[in-house]
CSV table of C-alpha atoms and ligand atoms in Angstrom, one decimal:
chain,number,residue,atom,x,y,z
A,1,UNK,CA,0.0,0.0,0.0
A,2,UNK,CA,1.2,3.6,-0.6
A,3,UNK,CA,2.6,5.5,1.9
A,4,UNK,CA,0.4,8.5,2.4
A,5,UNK,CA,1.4,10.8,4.9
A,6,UNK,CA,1.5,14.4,4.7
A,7,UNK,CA,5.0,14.5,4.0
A,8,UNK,CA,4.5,12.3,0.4
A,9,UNK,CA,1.4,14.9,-0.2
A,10,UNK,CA,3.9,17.8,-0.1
A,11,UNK,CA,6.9,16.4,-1.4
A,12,UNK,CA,9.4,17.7,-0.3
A,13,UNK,CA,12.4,18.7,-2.3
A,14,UNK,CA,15.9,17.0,-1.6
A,15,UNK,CA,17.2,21.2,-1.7
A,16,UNK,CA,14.7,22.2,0.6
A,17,UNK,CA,16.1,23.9,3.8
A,18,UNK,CA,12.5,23.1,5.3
A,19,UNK,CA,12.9,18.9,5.8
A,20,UNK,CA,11.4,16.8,8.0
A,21,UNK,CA,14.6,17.2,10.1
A,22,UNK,CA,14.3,21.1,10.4
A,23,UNK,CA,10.7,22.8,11.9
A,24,UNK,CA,12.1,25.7,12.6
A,25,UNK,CA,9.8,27.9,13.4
A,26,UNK,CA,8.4,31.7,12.9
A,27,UNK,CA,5.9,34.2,12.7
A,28,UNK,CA,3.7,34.6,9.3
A,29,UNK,CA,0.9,37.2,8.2
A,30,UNK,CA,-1.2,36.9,5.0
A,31,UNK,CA,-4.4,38.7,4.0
A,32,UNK,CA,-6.3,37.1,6.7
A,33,UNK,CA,-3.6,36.1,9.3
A,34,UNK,CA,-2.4,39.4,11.8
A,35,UNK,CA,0.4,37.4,13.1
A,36,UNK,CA,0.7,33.4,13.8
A,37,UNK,CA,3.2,31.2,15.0
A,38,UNK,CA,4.3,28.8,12.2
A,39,UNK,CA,6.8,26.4,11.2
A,40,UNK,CA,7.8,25.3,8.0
A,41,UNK,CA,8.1,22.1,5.8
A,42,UNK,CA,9.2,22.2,2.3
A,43,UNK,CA,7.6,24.9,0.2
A,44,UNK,CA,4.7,25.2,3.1
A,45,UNK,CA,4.4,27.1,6.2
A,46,UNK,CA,2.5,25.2,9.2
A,47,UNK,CA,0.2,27.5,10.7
A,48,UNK,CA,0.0,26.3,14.5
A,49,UNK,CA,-2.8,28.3,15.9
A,50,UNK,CA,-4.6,26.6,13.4
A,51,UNK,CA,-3.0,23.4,13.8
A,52,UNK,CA,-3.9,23.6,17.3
A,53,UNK,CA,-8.0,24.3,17.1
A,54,UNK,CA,-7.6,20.4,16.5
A,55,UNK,CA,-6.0,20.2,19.4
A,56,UNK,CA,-3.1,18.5,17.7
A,57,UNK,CA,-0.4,19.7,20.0
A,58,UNK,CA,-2.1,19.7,23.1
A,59,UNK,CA,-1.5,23.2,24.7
A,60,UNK,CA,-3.1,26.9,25.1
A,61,UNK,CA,-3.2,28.2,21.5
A,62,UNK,CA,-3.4,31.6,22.3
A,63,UNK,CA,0.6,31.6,22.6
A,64,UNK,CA,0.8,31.2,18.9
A,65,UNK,CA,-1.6,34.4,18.5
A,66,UNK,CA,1.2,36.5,19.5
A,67,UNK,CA,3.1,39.0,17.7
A,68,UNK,CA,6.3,37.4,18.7
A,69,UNK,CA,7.4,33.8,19.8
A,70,UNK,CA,8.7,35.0,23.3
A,71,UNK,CA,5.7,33.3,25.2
A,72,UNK,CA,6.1,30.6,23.2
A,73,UNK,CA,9.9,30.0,23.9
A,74,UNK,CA,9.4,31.0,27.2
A,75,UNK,CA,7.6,28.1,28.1
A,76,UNK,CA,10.8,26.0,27.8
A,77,UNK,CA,12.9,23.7,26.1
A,78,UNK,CA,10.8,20.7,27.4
A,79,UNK,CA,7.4,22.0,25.8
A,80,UNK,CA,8.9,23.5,22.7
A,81,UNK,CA,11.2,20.5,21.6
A,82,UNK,CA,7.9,18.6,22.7
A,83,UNK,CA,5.8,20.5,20.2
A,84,UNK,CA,8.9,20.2,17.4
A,85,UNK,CA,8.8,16.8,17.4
A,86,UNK,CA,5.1,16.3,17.5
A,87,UNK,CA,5.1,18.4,14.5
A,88,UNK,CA,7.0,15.8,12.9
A,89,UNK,CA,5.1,12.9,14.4
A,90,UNK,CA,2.2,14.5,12.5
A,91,UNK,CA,3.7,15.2,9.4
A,92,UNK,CA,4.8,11.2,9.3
A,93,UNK,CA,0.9,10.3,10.3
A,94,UNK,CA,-0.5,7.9,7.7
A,95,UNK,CA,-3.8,8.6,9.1
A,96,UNK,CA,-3.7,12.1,9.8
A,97,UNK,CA,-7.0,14.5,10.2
A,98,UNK,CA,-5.0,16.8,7.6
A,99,UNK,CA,-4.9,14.0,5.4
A,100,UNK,CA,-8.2,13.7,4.6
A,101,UNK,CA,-10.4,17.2,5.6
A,102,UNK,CA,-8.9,19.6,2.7
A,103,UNK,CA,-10.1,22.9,4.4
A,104,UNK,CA,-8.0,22.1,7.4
A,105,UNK,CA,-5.2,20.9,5.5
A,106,UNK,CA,-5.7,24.2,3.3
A,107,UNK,CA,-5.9,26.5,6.7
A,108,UNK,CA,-2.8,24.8,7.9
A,109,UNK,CA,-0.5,24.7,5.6
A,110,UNK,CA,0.1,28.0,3.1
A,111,UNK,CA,2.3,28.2,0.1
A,112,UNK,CA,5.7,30.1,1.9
A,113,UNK,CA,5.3,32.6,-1.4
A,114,UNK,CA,1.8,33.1,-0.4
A,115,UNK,CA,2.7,34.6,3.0
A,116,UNK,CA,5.1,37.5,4.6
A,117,UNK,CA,7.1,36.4,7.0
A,118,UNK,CA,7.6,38.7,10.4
A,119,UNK,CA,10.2,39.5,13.1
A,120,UNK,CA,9.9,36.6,15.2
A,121,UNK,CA,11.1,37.7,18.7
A,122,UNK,CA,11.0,40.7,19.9
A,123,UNK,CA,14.4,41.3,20.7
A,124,UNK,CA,15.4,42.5,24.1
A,125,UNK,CA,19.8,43.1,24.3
A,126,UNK,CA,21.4,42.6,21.2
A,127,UNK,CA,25.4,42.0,21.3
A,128,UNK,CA,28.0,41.6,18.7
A,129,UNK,CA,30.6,39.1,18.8
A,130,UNK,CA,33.8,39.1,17.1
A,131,UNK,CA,34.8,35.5,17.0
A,132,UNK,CA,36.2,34.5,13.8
A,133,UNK,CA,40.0,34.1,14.0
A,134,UNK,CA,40.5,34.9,10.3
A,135,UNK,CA,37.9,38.0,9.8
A,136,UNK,CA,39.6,39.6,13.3
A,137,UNK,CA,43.8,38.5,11.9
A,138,UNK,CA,42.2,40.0,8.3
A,139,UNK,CA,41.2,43.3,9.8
A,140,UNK,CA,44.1,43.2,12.1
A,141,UNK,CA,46.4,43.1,9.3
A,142,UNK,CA,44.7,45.5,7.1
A,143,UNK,CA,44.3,48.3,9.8
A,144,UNK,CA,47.3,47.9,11.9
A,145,UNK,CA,50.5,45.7,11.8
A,146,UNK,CA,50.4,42.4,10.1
A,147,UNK,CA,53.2,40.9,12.4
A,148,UNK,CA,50.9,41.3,15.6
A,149,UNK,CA,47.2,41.5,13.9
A,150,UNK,CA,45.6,40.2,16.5
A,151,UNK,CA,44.9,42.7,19.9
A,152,UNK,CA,46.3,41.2,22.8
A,153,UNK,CA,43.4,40.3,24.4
A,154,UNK,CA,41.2,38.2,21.2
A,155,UNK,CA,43.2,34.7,22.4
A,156,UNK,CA,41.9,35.2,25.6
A,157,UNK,CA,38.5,36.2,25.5
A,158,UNK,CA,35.1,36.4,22.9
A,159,UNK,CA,35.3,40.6,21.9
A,160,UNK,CA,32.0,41.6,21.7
A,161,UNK,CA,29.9,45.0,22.3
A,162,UNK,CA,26.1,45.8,22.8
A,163,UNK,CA,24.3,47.0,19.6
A,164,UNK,CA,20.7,48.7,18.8
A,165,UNK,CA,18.1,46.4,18.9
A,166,UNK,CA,15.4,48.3,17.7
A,167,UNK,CA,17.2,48.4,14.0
A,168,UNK,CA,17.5,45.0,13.7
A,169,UNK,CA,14.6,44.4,10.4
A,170,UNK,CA,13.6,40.8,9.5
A,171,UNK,CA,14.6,39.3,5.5
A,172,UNK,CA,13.2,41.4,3.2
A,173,UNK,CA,13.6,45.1,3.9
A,174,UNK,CA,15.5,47.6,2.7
A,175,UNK,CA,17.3,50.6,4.1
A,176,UNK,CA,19.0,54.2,3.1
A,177,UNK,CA,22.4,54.4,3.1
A,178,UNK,CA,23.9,56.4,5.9
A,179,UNK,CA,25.3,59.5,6.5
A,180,UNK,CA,27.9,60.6,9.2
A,181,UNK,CA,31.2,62.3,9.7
A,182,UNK,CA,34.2,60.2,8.2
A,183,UNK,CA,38.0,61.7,7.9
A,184,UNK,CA,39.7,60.8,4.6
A,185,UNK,CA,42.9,59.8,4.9
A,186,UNK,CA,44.9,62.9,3.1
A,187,UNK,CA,42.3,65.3,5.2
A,188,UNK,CA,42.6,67.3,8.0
A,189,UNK,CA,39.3,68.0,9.3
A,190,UNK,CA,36.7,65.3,9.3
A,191,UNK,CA,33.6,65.8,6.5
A,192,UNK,CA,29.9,65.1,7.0
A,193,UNK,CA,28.2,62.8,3.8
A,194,UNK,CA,26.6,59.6,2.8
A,195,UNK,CA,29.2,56.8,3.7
A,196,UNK,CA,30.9,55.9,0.9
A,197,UNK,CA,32.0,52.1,1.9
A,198,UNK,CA,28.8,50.4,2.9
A,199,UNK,CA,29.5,46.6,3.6
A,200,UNK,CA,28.3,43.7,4.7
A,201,UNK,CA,28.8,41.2,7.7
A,202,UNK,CA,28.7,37.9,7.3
A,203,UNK,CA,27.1,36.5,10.7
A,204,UNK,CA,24.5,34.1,12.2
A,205,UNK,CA,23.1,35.1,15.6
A,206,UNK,CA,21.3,32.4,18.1
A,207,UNK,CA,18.3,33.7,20.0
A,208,UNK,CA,18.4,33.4,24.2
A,209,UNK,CA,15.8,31.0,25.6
A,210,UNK,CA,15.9,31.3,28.8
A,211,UNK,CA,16.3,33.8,31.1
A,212,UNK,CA,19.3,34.5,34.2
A,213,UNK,CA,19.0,36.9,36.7
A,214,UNK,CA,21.3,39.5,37.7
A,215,UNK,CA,24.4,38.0,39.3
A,216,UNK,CA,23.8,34.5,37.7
A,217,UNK,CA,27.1,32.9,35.9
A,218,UNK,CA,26.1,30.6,32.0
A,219,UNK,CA,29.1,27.8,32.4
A,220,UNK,CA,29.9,26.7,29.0
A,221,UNK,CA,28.3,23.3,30.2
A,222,UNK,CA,24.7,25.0,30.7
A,223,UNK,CA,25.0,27.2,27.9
A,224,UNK,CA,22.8,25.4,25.3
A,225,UNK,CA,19.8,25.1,27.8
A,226,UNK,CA,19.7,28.6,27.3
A,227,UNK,CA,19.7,28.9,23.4
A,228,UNK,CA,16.7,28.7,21.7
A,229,UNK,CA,18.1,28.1,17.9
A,230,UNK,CA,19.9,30.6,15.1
A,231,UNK,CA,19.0,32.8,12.5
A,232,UNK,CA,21.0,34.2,9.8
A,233,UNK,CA,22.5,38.1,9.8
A,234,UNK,CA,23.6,41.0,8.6
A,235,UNK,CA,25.5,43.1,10.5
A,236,UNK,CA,25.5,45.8,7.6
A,237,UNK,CA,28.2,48.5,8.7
A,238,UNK,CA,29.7,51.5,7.6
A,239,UNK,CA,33.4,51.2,7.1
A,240,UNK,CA,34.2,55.1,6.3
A,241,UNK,CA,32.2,56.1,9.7
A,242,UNK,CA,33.4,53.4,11.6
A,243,UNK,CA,37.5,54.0,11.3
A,244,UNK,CA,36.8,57.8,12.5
A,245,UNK,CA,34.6,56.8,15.4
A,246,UNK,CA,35.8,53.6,16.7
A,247,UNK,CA,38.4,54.8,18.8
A,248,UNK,CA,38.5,54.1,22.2
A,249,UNK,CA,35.0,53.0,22.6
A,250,UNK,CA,33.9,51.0,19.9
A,251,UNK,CA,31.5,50.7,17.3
A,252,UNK,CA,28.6,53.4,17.4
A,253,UNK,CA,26.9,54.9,14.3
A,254,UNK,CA,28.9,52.6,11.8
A,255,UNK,CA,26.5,49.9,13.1
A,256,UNK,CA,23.1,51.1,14.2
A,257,UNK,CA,21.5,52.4,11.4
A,258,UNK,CA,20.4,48.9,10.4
A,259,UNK,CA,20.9,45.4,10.8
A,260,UNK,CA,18.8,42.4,9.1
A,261,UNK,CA,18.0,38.8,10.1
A,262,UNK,CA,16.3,35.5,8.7
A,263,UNK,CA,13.2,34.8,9.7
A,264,UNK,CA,13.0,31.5,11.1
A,265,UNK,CA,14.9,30.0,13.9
A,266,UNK,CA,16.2,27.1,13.7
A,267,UNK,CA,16.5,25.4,16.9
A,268,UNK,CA,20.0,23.8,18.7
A,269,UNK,CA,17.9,20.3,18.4
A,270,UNK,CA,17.7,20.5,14.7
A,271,UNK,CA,21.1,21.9,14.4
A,272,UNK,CA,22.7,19.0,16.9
A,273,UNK,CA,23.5,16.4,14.4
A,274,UNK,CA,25.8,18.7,12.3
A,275,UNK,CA,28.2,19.8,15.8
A,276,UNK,CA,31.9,19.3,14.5
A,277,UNK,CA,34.9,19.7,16.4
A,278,UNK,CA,36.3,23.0,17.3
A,279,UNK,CA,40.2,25.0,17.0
A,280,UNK,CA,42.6,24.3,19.2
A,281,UNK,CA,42.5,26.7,21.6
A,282,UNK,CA,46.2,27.9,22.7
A,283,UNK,CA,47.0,29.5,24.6
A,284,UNK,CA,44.8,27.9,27.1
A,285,UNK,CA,41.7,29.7,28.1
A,286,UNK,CA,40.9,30.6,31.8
A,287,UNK,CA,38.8,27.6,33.2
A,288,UNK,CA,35.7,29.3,32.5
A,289,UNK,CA,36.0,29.4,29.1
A,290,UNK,CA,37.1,25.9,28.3
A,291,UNK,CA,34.7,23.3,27.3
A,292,UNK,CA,34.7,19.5,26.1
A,293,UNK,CA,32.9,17.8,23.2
A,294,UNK,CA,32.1,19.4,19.5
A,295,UNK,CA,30.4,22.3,19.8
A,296,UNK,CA,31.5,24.4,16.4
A,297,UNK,CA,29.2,23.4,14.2
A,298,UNK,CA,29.1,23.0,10.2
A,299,UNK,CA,26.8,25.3,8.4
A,300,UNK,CA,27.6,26.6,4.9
A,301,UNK,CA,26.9,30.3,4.6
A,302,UNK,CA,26.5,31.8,1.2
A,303,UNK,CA,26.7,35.4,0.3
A,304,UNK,CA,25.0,37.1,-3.0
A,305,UNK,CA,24.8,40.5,-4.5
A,306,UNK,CA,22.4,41.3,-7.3
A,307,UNK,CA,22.2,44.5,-8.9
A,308,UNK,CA,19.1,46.3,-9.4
A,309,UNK,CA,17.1,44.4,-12.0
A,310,UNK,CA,19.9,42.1,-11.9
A,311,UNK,CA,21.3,38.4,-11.5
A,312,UNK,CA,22.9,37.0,-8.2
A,313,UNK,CA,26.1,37.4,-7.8
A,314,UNK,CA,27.9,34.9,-5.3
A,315,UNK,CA,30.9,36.4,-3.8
A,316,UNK,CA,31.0,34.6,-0.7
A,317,UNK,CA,31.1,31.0,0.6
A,318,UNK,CA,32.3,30.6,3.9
A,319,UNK,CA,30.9,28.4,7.2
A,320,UNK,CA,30.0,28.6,10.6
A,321,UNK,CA,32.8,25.9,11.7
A,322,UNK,CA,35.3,28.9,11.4
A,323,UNK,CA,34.3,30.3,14.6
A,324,UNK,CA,37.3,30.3,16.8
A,325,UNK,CA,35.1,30.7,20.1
A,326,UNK,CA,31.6,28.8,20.2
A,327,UNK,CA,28.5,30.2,21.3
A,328,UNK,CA,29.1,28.3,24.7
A,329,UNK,CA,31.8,30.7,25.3
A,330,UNK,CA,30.0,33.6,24.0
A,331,UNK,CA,27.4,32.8,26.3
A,332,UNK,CA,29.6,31.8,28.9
A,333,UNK,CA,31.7,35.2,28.8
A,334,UNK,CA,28.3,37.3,28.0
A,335,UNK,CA,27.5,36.3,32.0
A,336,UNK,CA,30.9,35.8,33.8
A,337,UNK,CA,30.7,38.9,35.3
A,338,UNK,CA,26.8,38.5,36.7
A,339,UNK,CA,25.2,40.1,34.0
A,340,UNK,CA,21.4,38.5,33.1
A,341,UNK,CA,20.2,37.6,29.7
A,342,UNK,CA,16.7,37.7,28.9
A,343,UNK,CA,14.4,35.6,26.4
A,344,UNK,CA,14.9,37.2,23.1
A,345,UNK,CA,17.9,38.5,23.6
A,346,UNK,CA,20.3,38.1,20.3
A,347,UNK,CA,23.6,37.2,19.8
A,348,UNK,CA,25.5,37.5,16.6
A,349,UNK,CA,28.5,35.9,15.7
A,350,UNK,CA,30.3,38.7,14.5
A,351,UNK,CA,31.3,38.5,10.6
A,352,UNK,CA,32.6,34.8,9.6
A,353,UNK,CA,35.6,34.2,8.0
A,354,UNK,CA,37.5,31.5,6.6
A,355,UNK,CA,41.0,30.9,5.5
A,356,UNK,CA,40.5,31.1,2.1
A,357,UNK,CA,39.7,34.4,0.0
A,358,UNK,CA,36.3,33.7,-1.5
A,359,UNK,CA,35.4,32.7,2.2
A,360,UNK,CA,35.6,36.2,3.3
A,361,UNK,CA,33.0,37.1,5.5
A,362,UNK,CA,32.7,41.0,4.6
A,363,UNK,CA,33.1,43.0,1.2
A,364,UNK,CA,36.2,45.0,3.3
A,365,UNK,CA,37.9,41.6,3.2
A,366,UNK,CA,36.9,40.7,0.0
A,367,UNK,CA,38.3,43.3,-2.2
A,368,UNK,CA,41.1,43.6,0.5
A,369,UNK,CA,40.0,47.5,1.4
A,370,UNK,CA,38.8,48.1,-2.1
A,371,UNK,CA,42.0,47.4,-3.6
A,372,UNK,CA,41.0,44.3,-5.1
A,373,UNK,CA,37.3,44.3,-6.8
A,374,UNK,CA,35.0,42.0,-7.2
A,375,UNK,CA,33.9,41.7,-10.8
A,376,UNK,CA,30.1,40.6,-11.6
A,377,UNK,CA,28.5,38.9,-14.1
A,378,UNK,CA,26.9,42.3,-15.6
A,379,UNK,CA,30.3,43.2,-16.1
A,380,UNK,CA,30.1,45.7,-13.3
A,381,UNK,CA,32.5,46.0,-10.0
A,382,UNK,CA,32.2,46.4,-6.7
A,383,UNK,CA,34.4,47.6,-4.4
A,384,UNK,CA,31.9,47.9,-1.6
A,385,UNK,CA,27.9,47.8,-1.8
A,386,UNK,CA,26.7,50.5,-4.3
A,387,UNK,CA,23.1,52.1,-3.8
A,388,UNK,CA,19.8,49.4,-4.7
A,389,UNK,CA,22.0,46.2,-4.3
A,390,UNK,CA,20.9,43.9,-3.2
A,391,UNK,CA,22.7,41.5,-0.7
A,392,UNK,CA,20.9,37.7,0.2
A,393,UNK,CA,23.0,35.3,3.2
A,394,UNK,CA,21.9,31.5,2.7
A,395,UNK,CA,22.8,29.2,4.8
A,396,UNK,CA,22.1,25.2,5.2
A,397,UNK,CA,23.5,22.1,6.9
A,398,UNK,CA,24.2,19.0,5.1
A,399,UNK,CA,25.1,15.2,6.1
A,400,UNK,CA,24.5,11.8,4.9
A,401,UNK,CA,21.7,12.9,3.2
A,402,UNK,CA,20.1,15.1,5.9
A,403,UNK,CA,19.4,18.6,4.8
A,404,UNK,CA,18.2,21.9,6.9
A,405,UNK,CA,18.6,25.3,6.0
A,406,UNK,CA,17.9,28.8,7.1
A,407,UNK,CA,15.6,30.5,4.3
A,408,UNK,CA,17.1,33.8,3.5
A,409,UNK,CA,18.3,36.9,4.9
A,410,UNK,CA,17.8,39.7,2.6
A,411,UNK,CA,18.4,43.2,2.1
A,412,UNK,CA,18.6,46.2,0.0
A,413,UNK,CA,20.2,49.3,-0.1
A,414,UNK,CA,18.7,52.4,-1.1
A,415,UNK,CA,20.2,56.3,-1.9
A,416,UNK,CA,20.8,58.1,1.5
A,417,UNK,CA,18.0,60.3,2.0
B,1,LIG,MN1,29.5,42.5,13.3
């Protein structure tokens, strides 16, 4: 007899970032939808609010009425990995209510074209690593001394700062370029304009599940309790503003003006049978930060910039296993010192580089400070991100035939204002 579960019904593609072994999950509005939870299975959203008026996943529906999945995470590892893998229990049930009633089957699940996909948290702290061992020695060598490019301190601890949350826009936006004060290098005095070398950063971020309180210490043991899955992001930034400003406090208006994420999450569970090993870390790291088994993790990260009315370009293929320090130890230094997280909170990477040039994590890398440009298939050039560009991150894990992605995270850039 033929197997028909939902899962034949919808056939799923092998290239899908949405398998069976995914169910991420997110927030969707259509014409009649404000705002539901959903999760997502090949070309389909899930809509669970309306999965649930069958009572299919046994809980209070209302939580995924909400704007934003914080309730919904809230309630904890236990009950959301529970309602992830009954998801998947029902998408494998031969004899499935969905199966056979076509109106709830058609309520349910929605075409992912059909629907807009929303922010899905609303985000409390945001802060910025910088984690990647070849982005920071990249940098390091292009801005100071090649011999000693990395600080003294990036051996011994996860660099990081606090960014604006309120900025950070889910796929599909699009910005103006900004303006600020910048010093040209043969000037004197500083001039005011729209920044001329608008780039990108390569980065994933992963979304805090659950809360601390002030005074509370994340060891590097406990830290994925607390992490509720990963998106992809942009950390656009604006290199001209940012070499005038940086000093001694850090980033500031190079960053803020806009930052740009995927919108599903895909949770640690899902992500759990691509861990790989991590770097050696020497020197050693102060007992805190040291932890055992594989916690880097392999997830290819693609980069593309199309032109207006143009093709995609790829300049960029790098992974998430480059990370020198995990997210255990981001996590794990975030709270060393007693300060809380909150549910919602988001972490980013910082830009992710590998060893290899067309694995550089960041256009500044890329065209090695504009001296090197990158040549697209219109026959144009970039040097850094011109104005109505367009610039798409896709990421995905893949292994022994097991295939979960990230959707898209996607931006343009529009003419400062
Ligand atoms: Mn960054």
């Amino acid at each position: 007899m033929a197997n028909n579960n939902l899962l034949t019904r919808i056939n799923v593609s092998p290239d899908s970032d949405f398998s069976i072994h995914n169910i991420p999950f997110g927030v969707y509005t259509d014409n009649e939808v404000d705002h539901h939870a959903c999760s997502a299975i090949g070309e389909y959203i899930i809509d669970l609010f309306e999965l649930e008026s069958a009572d299919m996943l046994n809980m209070n529906r209302s939580v995924f009425q909400e704007q934003y999945l914080n309730s919904f995470i809230e309630l904890g590892k236990p009950e959301t990995n529970r309602v992830r893998m009954k998801l998947i229990e029902i998408l494998t049930d031969e004899n499935s209510e969905l199966n056979t009633n076509k109106d709830f089957f058609n309520k349910v699940f929605k075409k992912q074209s059909d629907v807009k996909m929303l922010m899905p948290v609303r985000i409390g702290d945001y802060t910025d690593f910088y984690s990647s061992i070849d982005h920071a020695t990249n940098v390091g060598t292009m801005f100071r001394d090649p011999a000693n490019a990395l600080l003294p301190n990036w051996k011994h601890l996860p660099v990081g700062y606090h960014g604006r949350s309120s900025s950070i826009c889910v796929s599909g936006h699009s910005f103006h370029r900004p303006k600020g004060q910048q010093k040209p290098a043969d000037a004197e005095m500083p001039v005011f304009g729209a920044s001329k070398l608008l780039d990108i950063e390569l980065e994933t971020a992963f979304i805090i599940g659950k809360k601390t309180e002030m005074g509370d210490h994340v060891t590097t043991e406990h830290a994925q309790d607390h992490i509720f899955g990963m998106v992809l992001f942009n950390d656009w930034s604006a290199r001209d503003i940012q070499t005038w400003e940086y000093v001694p406090l850090g980033p500031f208006l190079a960053k803020n003006f806009a930052s740009t994420m995927s919108p599903w999450i895909v949770t640690l569970e899902a992500l759990a049978p691509f861990r790989v090993k991590g770097y050696d870390q020497i020197p050693k790291l102060l007992p805190y930060l040291e932890y055992t088994g594989e916690k880097n993790i392999d997830i290819n990260l693609n980069v593309f910039l199309k032109p207006q009315n143009g093709k995609e370009n790829l300049i960029c293929s790098s992974n998430y296993k480059y990370m020198y320090y995990t997210m255990e130890q981001q996590l794990a230094h975030h709270t060393v010192n007693g300060c809380n997280i909150n549910v919602g909170d988001l972490m980013a990477s910082g830009t992710i580089s590998g060893p290899e040039p067309h694995q550089f994590g960041s256009m500044l890398e890329l065209t090695w400070k504009g001296t090197k440009p990158l040549k697209l298939s219109d026959g144009t050039e970039r040097k850094f991100v011109n104005d109505n560009d367009t610039i798409i991150i896709k990421g995905f894990c893949e292994k022994e035939g097991k295939r979960i992605g990230f959707g898209e995270c996607t931006a343009t850039l529009l003419p400062a204002k």
